[in-house]
PDB file of C-alpha atoms in Angstrom:
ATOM      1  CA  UNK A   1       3.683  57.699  39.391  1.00 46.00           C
ATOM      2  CA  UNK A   2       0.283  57.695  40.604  1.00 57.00           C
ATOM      3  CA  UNK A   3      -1.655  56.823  43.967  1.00 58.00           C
ATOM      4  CA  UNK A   4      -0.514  53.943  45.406  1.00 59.00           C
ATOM      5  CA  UNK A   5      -2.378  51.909  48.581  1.00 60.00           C
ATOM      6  CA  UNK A   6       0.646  51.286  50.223  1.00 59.00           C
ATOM      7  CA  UNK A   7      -0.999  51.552  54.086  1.00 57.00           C
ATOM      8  CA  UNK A   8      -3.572  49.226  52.994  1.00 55.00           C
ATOM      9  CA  UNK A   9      -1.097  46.857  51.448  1.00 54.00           C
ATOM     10  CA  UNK A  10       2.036  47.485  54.094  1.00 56.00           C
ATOM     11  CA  UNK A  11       1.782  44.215  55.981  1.00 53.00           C
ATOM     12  CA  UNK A  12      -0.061  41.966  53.054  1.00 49.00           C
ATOM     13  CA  UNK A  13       1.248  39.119  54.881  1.00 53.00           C
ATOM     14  CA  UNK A  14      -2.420  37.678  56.654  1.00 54.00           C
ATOM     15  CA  UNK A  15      -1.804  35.043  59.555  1.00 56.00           C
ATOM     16  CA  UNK A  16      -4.683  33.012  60.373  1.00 56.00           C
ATOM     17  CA  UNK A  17      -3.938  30.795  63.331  1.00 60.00           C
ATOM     18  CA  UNK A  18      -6.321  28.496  65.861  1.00 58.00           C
ATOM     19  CA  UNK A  19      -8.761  28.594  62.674  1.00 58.00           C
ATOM     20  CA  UNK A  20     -10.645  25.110  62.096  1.00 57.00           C
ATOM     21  CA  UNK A  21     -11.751  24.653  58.112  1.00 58.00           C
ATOM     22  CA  UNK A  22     -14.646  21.808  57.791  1.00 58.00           C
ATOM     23  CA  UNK A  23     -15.670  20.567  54.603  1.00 54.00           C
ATOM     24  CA  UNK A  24     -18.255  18.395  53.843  1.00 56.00           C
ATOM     25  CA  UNK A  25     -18.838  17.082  50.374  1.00 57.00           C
ATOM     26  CA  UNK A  26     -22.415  16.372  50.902  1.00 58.00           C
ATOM     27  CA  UNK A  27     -23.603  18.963  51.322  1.00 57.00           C
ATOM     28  CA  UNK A  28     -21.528  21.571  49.602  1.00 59.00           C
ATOM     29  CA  UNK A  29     -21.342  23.841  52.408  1.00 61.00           C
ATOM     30  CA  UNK A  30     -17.774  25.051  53.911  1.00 60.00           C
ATOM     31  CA  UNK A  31     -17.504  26.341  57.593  1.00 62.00           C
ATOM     32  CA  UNK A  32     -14.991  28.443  58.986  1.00 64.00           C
ATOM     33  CA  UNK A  33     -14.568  28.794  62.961  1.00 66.00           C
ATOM     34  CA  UNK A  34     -12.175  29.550  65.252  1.00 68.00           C
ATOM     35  CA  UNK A  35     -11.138  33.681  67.038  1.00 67.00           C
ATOM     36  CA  UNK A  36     -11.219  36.503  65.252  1.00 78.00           C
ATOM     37  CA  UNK A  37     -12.345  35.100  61.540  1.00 82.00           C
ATOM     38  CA  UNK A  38     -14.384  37.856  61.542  1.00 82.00           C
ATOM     39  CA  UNK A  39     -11.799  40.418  62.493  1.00 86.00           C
ATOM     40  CA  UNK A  40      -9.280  38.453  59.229  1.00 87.00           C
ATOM     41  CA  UNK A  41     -12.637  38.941  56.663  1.00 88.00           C
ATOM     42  CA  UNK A  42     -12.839  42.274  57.691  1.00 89.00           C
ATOM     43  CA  UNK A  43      -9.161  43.120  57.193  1.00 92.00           C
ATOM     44  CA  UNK A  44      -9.508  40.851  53.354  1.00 94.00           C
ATOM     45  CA  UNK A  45     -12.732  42.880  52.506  1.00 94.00           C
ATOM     46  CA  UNK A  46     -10.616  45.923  53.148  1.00 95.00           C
ATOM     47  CA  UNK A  47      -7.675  45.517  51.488  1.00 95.00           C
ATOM     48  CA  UNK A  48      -9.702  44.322  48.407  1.00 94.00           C
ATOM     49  CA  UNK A  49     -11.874  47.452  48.468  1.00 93.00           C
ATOM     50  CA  UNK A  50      -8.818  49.256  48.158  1.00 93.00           C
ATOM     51  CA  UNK A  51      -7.797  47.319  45.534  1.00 91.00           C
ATOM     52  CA  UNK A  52     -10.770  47.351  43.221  1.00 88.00           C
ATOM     53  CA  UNK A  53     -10.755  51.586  44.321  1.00 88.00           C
ATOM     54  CA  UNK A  54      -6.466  51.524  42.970  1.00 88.00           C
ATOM     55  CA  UNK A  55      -7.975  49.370  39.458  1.00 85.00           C
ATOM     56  CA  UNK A  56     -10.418  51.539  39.188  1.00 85.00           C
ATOM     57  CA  UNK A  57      -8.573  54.724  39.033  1.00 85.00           C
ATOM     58  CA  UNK A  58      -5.940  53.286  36.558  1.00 82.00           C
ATOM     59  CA  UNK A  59      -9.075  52.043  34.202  1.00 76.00           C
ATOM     60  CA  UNK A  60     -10.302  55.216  34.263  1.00 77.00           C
ATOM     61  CA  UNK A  61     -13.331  54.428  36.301  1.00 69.00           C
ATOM     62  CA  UNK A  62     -14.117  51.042  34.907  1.00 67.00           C
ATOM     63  CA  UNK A  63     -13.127  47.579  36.481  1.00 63.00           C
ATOM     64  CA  UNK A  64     -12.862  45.142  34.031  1.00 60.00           C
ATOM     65  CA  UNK A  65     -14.766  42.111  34.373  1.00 59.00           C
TER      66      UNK A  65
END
């Protein structure tokens, strides 16, 4: 079997608590606020780098779109 991202997938399970989600319909725009959103996009950017890097080398270099 080949490589697997098992560290990067390990705890998959992301808690996102004392996080406020506004919405307004007006204007279109969503905002996101509360601690350590940054720190929980970090840790999703991550883990989906390593995902598009696992695709990538079981397409044989090519992501399909």
């Amino acid at each position: 079997m080949g490589v697997v991202p098992t560290i990067a997938f390990k705890n998959n399970t992301t808690r996102i608590s004392q996080m406020n989600l506004g919405f307004s319909n007006d204007t279109g725009t969503l905002s996101i606020s509360g601690p350590n959103v940054q720190e929980e996009l970090d840790t999703v950017k991550a883990q989906l780098q390593a995902l598009v890097s696992y695709i990538t080398s079981k397409k044989g270099g090519k992501v399909p779109v």
